[in-house]
Amino acid sequence: MSLVNFGMLRAVLRQTILGMVRRLPTQWVMIASVAAMQSILAATILLAFNLDRLSEQWERGGDLLVFLKPGITQTRYEQLSSQLEALAQVKNLSLKTPKEALKELQESLGNDFLGDSFEEEVLPATIELEFVDDLDDPALVEFRANLLQRPEVDEVESVIEGRGLLAKLYEFRELIAFWRWIIGAWVGLSVMFVFSQFVRLNLHQRRREVEVLNSVGATRFFILSPLVIEGGLQACIGSITALWIVENILDSQKVGAEMLSELLLFSPEPLSLTLSLSFIALSTSLGVVASWRSAVYFLTHQE
Amino acid sequence: MRVQVFNLNHAYLSEHPVLSDISLDLVPGSLNFLIGPSGSGKSTLMRLLFGDEHIQTGQVLAGQWSLAHLHKRDLPYYRREVGFIYQDLRLLHNWTAEDNVMLPLEAIGHSRKQQKQRAHLLLHQVGLGHHLRTPVAQLSGGERQRVAIARSLVHNPKFILADEPTANLDPKLSDGVIELLNQQRQRGVTILISTHEHALIKLFNCNVFEMKTGKIAQRFSSLLGQKSPQNTAGFIKEASQ
Ligand SMILES: Nc1ncnc2c1ncn2[C@@H]1O[C@H](COP(=O)(O)OP(=O)(O)OP(=O)(O)O)[C@@H](O)[C@H]1O
Ligand SMILES: [Mg+2]
């Protein structure tokens, strides 16, 4: 009894394609529903991915970030710096002029991201303060932040407390990381369910075909494979579509993203290639396994 | 292919035996007819010989295959040596005649070109050369039957089982179809046909098995229509019904 041969593989592929073409509308419905479910998961992964990047970036920042009002002269900068430096427990102080800030932003985002459309003074000048002892007491940091925001220091536009924000960011990140698993499990189960129901419907529609195939000497492999390949293909196309949808949403939010990047010195990025490929691979295997399992189940219970 | 049936019994429901103690020996290259009233178990016997029903007691040896011990996994390989024409034909109605006939070869993994050549040859032989690409749904009853016959021959089976293959055909086509099946004997093919049309029997050298309520009531050979004398009375009685 010969095992799989090339002619057989060709025939299986042909049957897969013919089977899919004969039920084209069903294919679209299937791919669309898989894509819809997967995009929720993809969006969550994307959010988690960017939160990781954001907190990583912020970890490098100081304890207090002082945004200055525009149009301050160089001498005033220096006066302010020395005043701030005189504050107790300041370990490190770095001044960034609007030009420097812009340059740094362009470097961190890649030069072509902002293009030349930005005016030089678009970013505020900032002074970054780092305190001696890695102060963990938020009350103390807040006290200092308030000090800087007194009306007398009217060059200060606003103050960001790096640590407090970072703590909040971590909290949010953990929440998302947790939900990522829940959503992942939920999407996974829904996709499995949809595939098993689809295979069931498919086998029901094809019951006559399966009956005939059985009577002309088709092996189980020959009958099952097209269904399994079809499931894998649908899951694969569905997940690519999901990634594409999420990416497009990110793209359509470009203006928002630019505002975000001004505010946080951060620009959200699409999922890395590795993450995207793993996402597609995982979802394809899910489609294959789900279709195979339910095809075996329903074929055995139909007879 | 030699097909031997030993003491076959079968019951769908345990109290109602449908076949009891059937024994047959079909030699390679023989043409065999199964006759008998409706409900006498002809289709059941044929389904057992095709592996469609599980063998309960008894044994069937078909070529190298022992059907009582046939593993489910091996059934497709046995079926590749057998051609079956179902009473309900089992065609795919929205497929073309050609695609239906090609299916057994597709299941074995033949190339598309080989499949087409064989299918076209057989469809021409059954007189459907002009309907290659017609969906079966658009064919008449007799034409469908001929598609099913072409499909059962396309993979050069060694054993052909035909359950009332001429039921929807006019007498001329009927004779033609049986003649086509009969030609396969030259290759040593064993043929078993169930039929109600007793007139057919007179046209061929064949063995006839008459079934009654699950038993083989009579068996006789018909030599070019000259039946062996001791059975004449029974045959004529049956044929005139
Ligand atoms: N799937 C089944 N389940 C239960 N009983 C069945 C089944 N198939 C057939 N039978 C019974 O078995 C008996 C023999 O049926 P079978 O189909 O073998 O007869 P037949 O000789 O082919 O008749 P016909 O000439 O009308 O085709 C009948 O009484 C029928 O009711
Ligand atoms: Mg019958």
mmCIF file of N, CA and C in Angstrom, chain A residues 155-256:
data_model
loop_
_atom_site.group_PDB
_atom_site.id
_atom_site.type_symbol
_atom_site.label_atom_id
_atom_site.label_comp_id
_atom_site.label_asym_id
_atom_site.label_seq_id
_atom_site.Cartn_x
_atom_site.Cartn_y
_atom_site.Cartn_z
ATOM 1 N N GLU A 155 8.418 81.357 33.972
ATOM 2 C CA GLU A 155 8.927 80.730 32.734
ATOM 3 C C GLU A 155 8.520 79.253 32.635
ATOM 4 N N VAL A 156 8.077 78.691 33.773
ATOM 5 C CA VAL A 156 7.759 77.254 33.746
ATOM 6 C C VAL A 156 6.342 77.044 33.222
ATOM 7 N N GLU A 157 6.250 76.277 32.179
ATOM 8 C CA GLU A 157 4.943 75.983 31.587
ATOM 9 C C GLU A 157 4.252 74.863 32.357
ATOM 10 N N SER A 158 4.994 73.765 32.510
ATOM 11 C CA SER A 158 4.425 72.644 33.271
ATOM 12 C C SER A 158 5.551 71.736 33.735
ATOM 13 N N VAL A 159 5.196 70.871 34.671
ATOM 14 C CA VAL A 159 6.202 69.953 35.201
ATOM 15 C C VAL A 159 5.633 68.536 35.146
ATOM 16 N N ILE A 160 6.438 67.615 34.627
ATOM 17 C CA ILE A 160 5.993 66.214 34.617
ATOM 18 C C ILE A 160 6.793 65.449 35.652
ATOM 19 N N GLU A 161 6.084 64.715 36.483
ATOM 20 C CA GLU A 161 6.799 63.908 37.467
ATOM 21 C C GLU A 161 7.079 62.560 36.849
ATOM 22 N N GLY A 162 8.302 62.339 36.492
ATOM 23 C CA GLY A 162 8.679 61.096 35.806
ATOM 24 C C GLY A 162 8.269 59.859 36.570
ATOM 25 N N ARG A 163 8.579 59.815 37.867
ATOM 26 C CA ARG A 163 8.364 58.582 38.623
ATOM 27 C C ARG A 163 6.892 58.255 38.823
ATOM 28 N N GLY A 164 6.142 59.275 39.167
ATOM 29 C CA GLY A 164 4.715 59.061 39.390
ATOM 30 C C GLY A 164 4.066 58.533 38.114
ATOM 31 N N LEU A 165 4.436 59.174 37.009
ATOM 32 C CA LEU A 165 3.873 58.746 35.726
ATOM 33 C C LEU A 165 4.297 57.332 35.380
ATOM 34 N N LEU A 166 5.558 57.083 35.635
ATOM 35 C CA LEU A 166 6.093 55.766 35.313
ATOM 36 C C LEU A 166 5.346 54.677 36.087
ATOM 37 N N ALA A 167 5.080 55.000 37.367
ATOM 38 C CA ALA A 167 4.359 54.039 38.196
ATOM 39 C C ALA A 167 2.978 53.768 37.599
ATOM 40 N N LYS A 168 2.330 54.880 37.165
ATOM 41 C CA LYS A 168 0.997 54.710 36.564
ATOM 42 C C LYS A 168 1.089 53.913 35.272
ATOM 43 N N LEU A 169 2.128 54.196 34.516
ATOM 44 C CA LEU A 169 2.337 53.508 33.252
ATOM 45 C C LEU A 169 2.519 52.008 33.484
ATOM 46 N N TYR A 170 3.349 51.685 34.510
ATOM 47 C CA TYR A 170 3.578 50.278 34.837
ATOM 48 C C TYR A 170 2.269 49.578 35.182
ATOM 49 N N GLU A 171 1.473 50.295 35.972
ATOM 50 C CA GLU A 171 0.198 49.736 36.385
ATOM 51 C C GLU A 171 -0.664 49.392 35.155
ATOM 52 N N PHE A 172 -0.719 50.372 34.274
ATOM 53 C CA PHE A 172 -1.516 50.209 33.057
ATOM 54 C C PHE A 172 -0.954 49.069 32.207
ATOM 55 N N ARG A 173 0.381 49.035 32.143
ATOM 56 C CA ARG A 173 1.008 48.008 31.330
ATOM 57 C C ARG A 173 0.678 46.613 31.869
ATOM 58 N N GLU A 174 0.704 46.506 33.189
ATOM 59 C CA GLU A 174 0.406 45.206 33.785
ATOM 60 C C GLU A 174 -1.043 44.794 33.521
ATOM 61 N N LEU A 175 -1.908 45.808 33.599
ATOM 62 C CA LEU A 175 -3.319 45.550 33.316
ATOM 63 C C LEU A 175 -3.483 45.007 31.899
ATOM 64 N N ILE A 176 -2.825 45.681 30.953
ATOM 65 C CA ILE A 176 -2.920 45.253 29.558
ATOM 66 C C ILE A 176 -2.312 43.868 29.384
ATOM 67 N N ALA A 177 -1.165 43.646 30.058
ATOM 68 C CA ALA A 177 -0.512 42.336 29.934
ATOM 69 C C ALA A 177 -1.447 41.239 30.419
ATOM 70 N N PHE A 178 -2.180 41.528 31.485
ATOM 71 C CA PHE A 178 -3.129 40.570 32.023
ATOM 72 C C PHE A 178 -4.269 40.331 31.028
ATOM 73 N N TRP A 179 -4.811 41.445 30.552
ATOM 74 C CA TRP A 179 -5.936 41.321 29.615
ATOM 75 C C TRP A 179 -5.519 40.675 28.310
ATOM 76 N N ARG A 180 -4.244 40.852 27.967
ATOM 77 C CA ARG A 180 -3.758 40.249 26.739
ATOM 78 C C ARG A 180 -3.968 38.734 26.800
ATOM 79 N N TRP A 181 -3.706 38.135 27.950
ATOM 80 C CA TRP A 181 -3.884 36.681 28.078
ATOM 81 C C TRP A 181 -5.350 36.293 28.020
ATOM 82 N N ILE A 182 -6.165 37.072 28.742
ATOM 83 C CA ILE A 182 -7.601 36.780 28.754
ATOM 84 C C ILE A 182 -8.156 36.891 27.328
ATOM 85 N N ILE A 183 -7.825 38.012 26.684
ATOM 86 C CA ILE A 183 -8.336 38.220 25.324
ATOM 87 C C ILE A 183 -7.776 37.158 24.391
ATOM 88 N N GLY A 184 -6.498 36.820 24.577
ATOM 89 C CA GLY A 184 -5.881 35.785 23.754
ATOM 90 C C GLY A 184 -6.626 34.469 23.881
ATOM 91 N N ALA A 185 -6.911 34.076 25.124
ATOM 92 C CA ALA A 185 -7.596 32.808 25.360
ATOM 93 C C ALA A 185 -9.009 32.858 24.768
ATOM 94 N N TRP A 186 -9.637 34.009 24.970
ATOM 95 C CA TRP A 186 -11.014 34.155 24.496
ATOM 96 C C TRP A 186 -11.064 34.101 22.964
ATOM 97 N N VAL A 187 -10.169 34.850 22.321
ATOM 98 C CA VAL A 187 -10.127 34.837 20.854
ATOM 99 C C VAL A 187 -9.777 33.443 20.363
ATOM 100 N N GLY A 188 -8.799 32.808 21.034
ATOM 101 C CA GLY A 188 -8.396 31.455 20.638
ATOM 102 C C GLY A 188 -9.577 30.496 20.674
ATOM 103 N N LEU A 189 -10.314 30.532 21.768
ATOM 104 C CA LEU A 189 -11.452 29.622 21.911
ATOM 105 C C LEU A 189 -12.536 29.928 20.878
ATOM 106 N N SER A 190 -12.784 31.225 20.680
ATOM 107 C CA SER A 190 -13.822 31.589 19.701
ATOM 108 C C SER A 190 -13.426 31.116 18.309
ATOM 109 N N VAL A 191 -12.144 31.307 17.977
ATOM 110 C CA VAL A 191 -11.691 30.888 16.650
ATOM 111 C C VAL A 191 -11.840 29.378 16.508
ATOM 112 N N MET A 192 -11.466 28.627 17.554
ATOM 113 C CA MET A 192 -11.608 27.172 17.498
ATOM 114 C C MET A 192 -13.077 26.800 17.291
ATOM 115 N N PHE A 193 -13.944 27.482 18.026
ATOM 116 C CA PHE A 193 -15.375 27.185 17.935
ATOM 117 C C PHE A 193 -15.886 27.471 16.524
ATOM 118 N N VAL A 194 -15.509 28.653 16.006
ATOM 119 C CA VAL A 194 -15.965 29.021 14.671
ATOM 120 C C VAL A 194 -15.478 28.001 13.642
ATOM 121 N N PHE A 195 -14.220 27.577 13.779
ATOM 122 C CA PHE A 195 -13.695 26.604 12.816
ATOM 123 C C PHE A 195 -14.426 25.275 12.925
ATOM 124 N N SER A 196 -14.692 24.851 14.151
ATOM 125 C CA SER A 196 -15.326 23.549 14.272
ATOM 126 C C SER A 196 -16.741 23.597 13.696
ATOM 127 N N GLN A 197 -17.422 24.722 13.922
ATOM 128 C CA GLN A 197 -18.764 24.849 13.346
ATOM 129 C C GLN A 197 -18.705 24.950 11.824
ATOM 130 N N PHE A 198 -17.655 25.636 11.346
ATOM 131 C CA PHE A 198 -17.515 25.794 9.897
ATOM 132 C C PHE A 198 -17.269 24.449 9.241
ATOM 133 N N VAL A 199 -16.375 23.662 9.846
ATOM 134 C CA VAL A 199 -16.071 22.342 9.276
ATOM 135 C C VAL A 199 -17.326 21.483 9.293
ATOM 136 N N ARG A 200 -18.092 21.618 10.352
ATOM 137 C CA ARG A 200 -19.329 20.859 10.461
ATOM 138 C C ARG A 200 -20.286 21.222 9.325
ATOM 139 N N LEU A 201 -20.425 22.523 9.108
ATOM 140 C CA LEU A 201 -21.283 23.007 8.024
ATOM 141 C C LEU A 201 -20.746 22.539 6.674
ATOM 142 N N ASN A 202 -19.436 22.669 6.542
ATOM 143 C CA ASN A 202 -18.768 22.286 5.313
ATOM 144 C C ASN A 202 -19.003 20.806 5.016
ATOM 145 N N LEU A 203 -18.841 19.963 6.051
ATOM 146 C CA LEU A 203 -19.043 18.531 5.867
ATOM 147 C C LEU A 203 -20.507 18.226 5.581
ATOM 148 N N HIS A 204 -21.378 19.029 6.183
ATOM 149 C CA HIS A 204 -22.799 18.821 5.928
ATOM 150 C C HIS A 204 -23.109 19.144 4.466
ATOM 151 N N GLN A 205 -22.571 20.275 4.005
ATOM 152 C CA GLN A 205 -22.779 20.639 2.607
ATOM 153 C C GLN A 205 -22.171 19.603 1.673
ATOM 154 N N ARG A 206 -21.062 19.011 2.128
ATOM 155 C CA ARG A 206 -20.350 18.077 1.270
ATOM 156 C C ARG A 206 -20.656 16.626 1.584
ATOM 157 N N ARG A 207 -21.700 16.358 2.374
ATOM 158 C CA ARG A 207 -21.882 14.974 2.824
ATOM 159 C C ARG A 207 -22.029 14.023 1.644
ATOM 160 N N ARG A 208 -22.688 14.515 0.604
ATOM 161 C CA ARG A 208 -22.875 13.719 -0.601
ATOM 162 C C ARG A 208 -21.502 13.430 -1.231
ATOM 163 N N GLU A 209 -20.692 14.486 -1.297
ATOM 164 C CA GLU A 209 -19.366 14.372 -1.880
ATOM 165 C C GLU A 209 -18.513 13.373 -1.083
ATOM 166 N N VAL A 210 -18.606 13.483 0.240
ATOM 167 C CA VAL A 210 -17.826 12.584 1.100
ATOM 168 C C VAL A 210 -18.279 11.145 0.882
ATOM 169 N N GLU A 211 -19.585 10.966 0.778
ATOM 170 C CA GLU A 211 -20.158 9.642 0.541
ATOM 171 C C GLU A 211 -19.617 9.062 -0.766
ATOM 172 N N VAL A 212 -19.650 9.908 -1.818
ATOM 173 C CA VAL A 212 -19.178 9.446 -3.116
ATOM 174 C C VAL A 212 -17.684 9.155 -3.061
ATOM 175 N N LEU A 213 -16.928 10.062 -2.436
ATOM 176 C CA LEU A 213 -15.482 9.858 -2.327
ATOM 177 C C LEU A 213 -15.183 8.542 -1.620
ATOM 178 N N ASN A 214 -15.931 8.264 -0.558
ATOM 179 C CA ASN A 214 -15.757 7.005 0.164
ATOM 180 C C ASN A 214 -15.988 5.814 -0.745
ATOM 181 N N SER A 215 -16.940 5.949 -1.665
ATOM 182 C CA SER A 215 -17.287 4.800 -2.490
ATOM 183 C C SER A 215 -16.370 4.636 -3.695
ATOM 184 N N VAL A 216 -15.523 5.624 -3.975
ATOM 185 C CA VAL A 216 -14.615 5.447 -5.111
ATOM 186 C C VAL A 216 -13.173 5.241 -4.649
ATOM 187 N N GLY A 217 -13.008 4.856 -3.381
ATOM 188 C CA GLY A 217 -11.669 4.481 -2.924
ATOM 189 C C GLY A 217 -10.796 5.634 -2.481
ATOM 190 N N ALA A 218 -11.422 6.745 -2.046
ATOM 191 C CA ALA A 218 -10.627 7.843 -1.502
ATOM 192 C C ALA A 218 -10.256 7.511 -0.059
ATOM 193 N N THR A 219 -9.017 7.791 0.307
ATOM 194 C CA THR A 219 -8.599 7.539 1.685
ATOM 195 C C THR A 219 -9.101 8.664 2.577
ATOM 196 N N ARG A 220 -9.018 8.420 3.868
ATOM 197 C CA ARG A 220 -9.415 9.436 4.838
ATOM 198 C C ARG A 220 -8.530 10.679 4.671
ATOM 199 N N PHE A 221 -7.261 10.425 4.419
ATOM 200 C CA PHE A 221 -6.304 11.515 4.184
ATOM 201 C C PHE A 221 -6.800 12.414 3.050
ATOM 202 N N PHE A 222 -7.262 11.775 1.976
ATOM 203 C CA PHE A 222 -7.717 12.522 0.805
ATOM 204 C C PHE A 222 -8.974 13.337 1.114
ATOM 205 N N ILE A 223 -9.830 12.791 1.957
ATOM 206 C CA ILE A 223 -11.073 13.490 2.270
ATOM 207 C C ILE A 223 -10.834 14.608 3.288
ATOM 208 N N LEU A 224 -9.954 14.325 4.271
ATOM 209 C CA LEU A 224 -9.719 15.292 5.350
ATOM 210 C C LEU A 224 -8.839 16.462 4.941
ATOM 211 N N SER A 225 -7.782 16.150 4.211
ATOM 212 C CA SER A 225 -6.757 17.174 3.951
ATOM 213 C C SER A 225 -7.302 18.486 3.393
ATOM 214 N N PRO A 226 -8.174 18.431 2.366
ATOM 215 C CA PRO A 226 -8.668 19.716 1.843
ATOM 216 C C PRO A 226 -9.329 20.567 2.926
ATOM 217 N N LEU A 227 -10.058 19.918 3.844
ATOM 218 C CA LEU A 227 -10.730 20.683 4.899
ATOM 219 C C LEU A 227 -9.705 21.330 5.827
ATOM 220 N N VAL A 228 -8.655 20.564 6.139
ATOM 221 C CA VAL A 228 -7.639 21.056 7.058
ATOM 222 C C VAL A 228 -6.839 22.192 6.418
ATOM 223 N N ILE A 229 -6.458 21.987 5.157
ATOM 224 C CA ILE A 229 -5.698 23.040 4.466
ATOM 225 C C ILE A 229 -6.552 24.297 4.348
ATOM 226 N N GLU A 230 -7.821 24.093 4.043
ATOM 227 C CA GLU A 230 -8.738 25.230 3.924
ATOM 228 C C GLU A 230 -8.788 26.009 5.231
ATOM 229 N N GLY A 231 -8.909 25.291 6.360
ATOM 230 C CA GLY A 231 -8.938 25.947 7.668
ATOM 231 C C GLY A 231 -7.666 26.730 7.928
ATOM 232 N N GLY A 232 -6.531 26.120 7.605
ATOM 233 C CA GLY A 232 -5.248 26.787 7.807
ATOM 234 C C GLY A 232 -5.153 28.054 6.975
ATOM 235 N N LEU A 233 -5.578 27.943 5.713
ATOM 236 C CA LEU A 233 -5.514 29.101 4.818
ATOM 237 C C LEU A 233 -6.401 30.230 5.321
ATOM 238 N N GLN A 234 -7.609 29.863 5.744
ATOM 239 C CA GLN A 234 -8.528 30.892 6.242
ATOM 240 C C GLN A 234 -7.965 31.585 7.464
ATOM 241 N N ALA A 235 -7.399 30.794 8.383
ATOM 242 C CA ALA A 235 -6.832 31.386 9.600
ATOM 243 C C ALA A 235 -5.654 32.282 9.239
ATOM 244 N N CYS A 236 -4.856 31.821 8.290
ATOM 245 C CA CYS A 236 -3.677 32.593 7.880
ATOM 246 C C CYS A 236 -4.118 33.923 7.263
ATOM 247 N N ILE A 237 -5.024 33.846 6.286
ATOM 248 C CA ILE A 237 -5.493 35.075 5.631
ATOM 249 C C ILE A 237 -6.203 35.965 6.650
ATOM 250 N N GLY A 238 -6.986 35.339 7.533
ATOM 251 C CA GLY A 238 -7.694 36.092 8.573
ATOM 252 C C GLY A 238 -6.733 36.862 9.457
ATOM 253 N N SER A 239 -5.639 36.243 9.869
ATOM 254 C CA SER A 239 -4.723 36.927 10.783
ATOM 255 C C SER A 239 -3.944 38.011 10.060
ATOM 256 N N ILE A 240 -3.602 37.763 8.790
ATOM 257 C CA ILE A 240 -2.921 38.818 8.021
ATOM 258 C C ILE A 240 -3.860 40.013 7.883
ATOM 259 N N THR A 241 -5.137 39.720 7.590
ATOM 260 C CA THR A 241 -6.122 40.805 7.486
ATOM 261 C C THR A 241 -6.230 41.562 8.806
ATOM 262 N N ALA A 242 -6.230 40.816 9.927
ATOM 263 C CA ALA A 242 -6.333 41.462 11.234
ATOM 264 C C ALA A 242 -5.159 42.409 11.459
ATOM 265 N N LEU A 243 -3.952 41.938 11.141
ATOM 266 C CA LEU A 243 -2.769 42.789 11.305
ATOM 267 C C LEU A 243 -2.884 44.023 10.419
ATOM 268 N N TRP A 244 -3.368 43.806 9.217
ATOM 269 C CA TRP A 244 -3.507 44.900 8.260
ATOM 270 C C TRP A 244 -4.510 45.931 8.775
ATOM 271 N N ILE A 245 -5.625 45.448 9.317
ATOM 272 C CA ILE A 245 -6.651 46.356 9.848
ATOM 273 C C ILE A 245 -6.071 47.196 10.978
ATOM 274 N N VAL A 246 -5.412 46.534 11.922
ATOM 275 C CA VAL A 246 -4.876 47.233 13.084
ATOM 276 C C VAL A 246 -3.824 48.255 12.659
ATOM 277 N N GLU A 247 -3.000 47.850 11.716
ATOM 278 C CA GLU A 247 -1.962 48.751 11.211
ATOM 279 C C GLU A 247 -2.588 49.978 10.551
ATOM 280 N N ASN A 248 -3.661 49.723 9.808
ATOM 281 C CA ASN A 248 -4.333 50.832 9.122
ATOM 282 C C ASN A 248 -4.988 51.789 10.106
ATOM 283 N N ILE A 249 -5.516 51.240 11.174
ATOM 284 C CA ILE A 249 -6.102 52.103 12.198
ATOM 285 C C ILE A 249 -5.004 52.959 12.805
ATOM 286 N N LEU A 250 -3.872 52.338 13.082
ATOM 287 C CA LEU A 250 -2.723 53.073 13.624
ATOM 288 C C LEU A 250 -2.316 54.185 12.663
ATOM 289 N N ASP A 251 -2.310 53.832 11.377
ATOM 290 C CA ASP A 251 -1.915 54.787 10.346
ATOM 291 C C ASP A 251 -2.892 55.943 10.252
ATOM 292 N N SER A 252 -4.182 55.610 10.341
ATOM 293 C CA SER A 252 -5.196 56.656 10.201
ATOM 294 C C SER A 252 -5.160 57.596 11.406
ATOM 295 N N GLN A 253 -4.534 57.156 12.481
ATOM 296 C CA GLN A 253 -4.420 58.006 13.673
ATOM 297 C C GLN A 253 -3.110 58.780 13.665
ATOM 298 N N LYS A 254 -2.555 58.987 12.475
ATOM 299 C CA LYS A 254 -1.229 59.588 12.373
ATOM 300 C C LYS A 254 -1.169 60.948 13.071
ATOM 301 N N VAL A 255 -2.214 61.773 12.868
ATOM 302 C CA VAL A 255 -2.218 63.107 13.485
ATOM 303 C C VAL A 255 -2.172 62.966 15.001
ATOM 304 N N GLY A 256 -3.007 62.055 15.488
ATOM 305 C CA GLY A 256 -3.017 61.789 16.917
ATOM 306 C C GLY A 256 -1.654 61.303 17.382
#
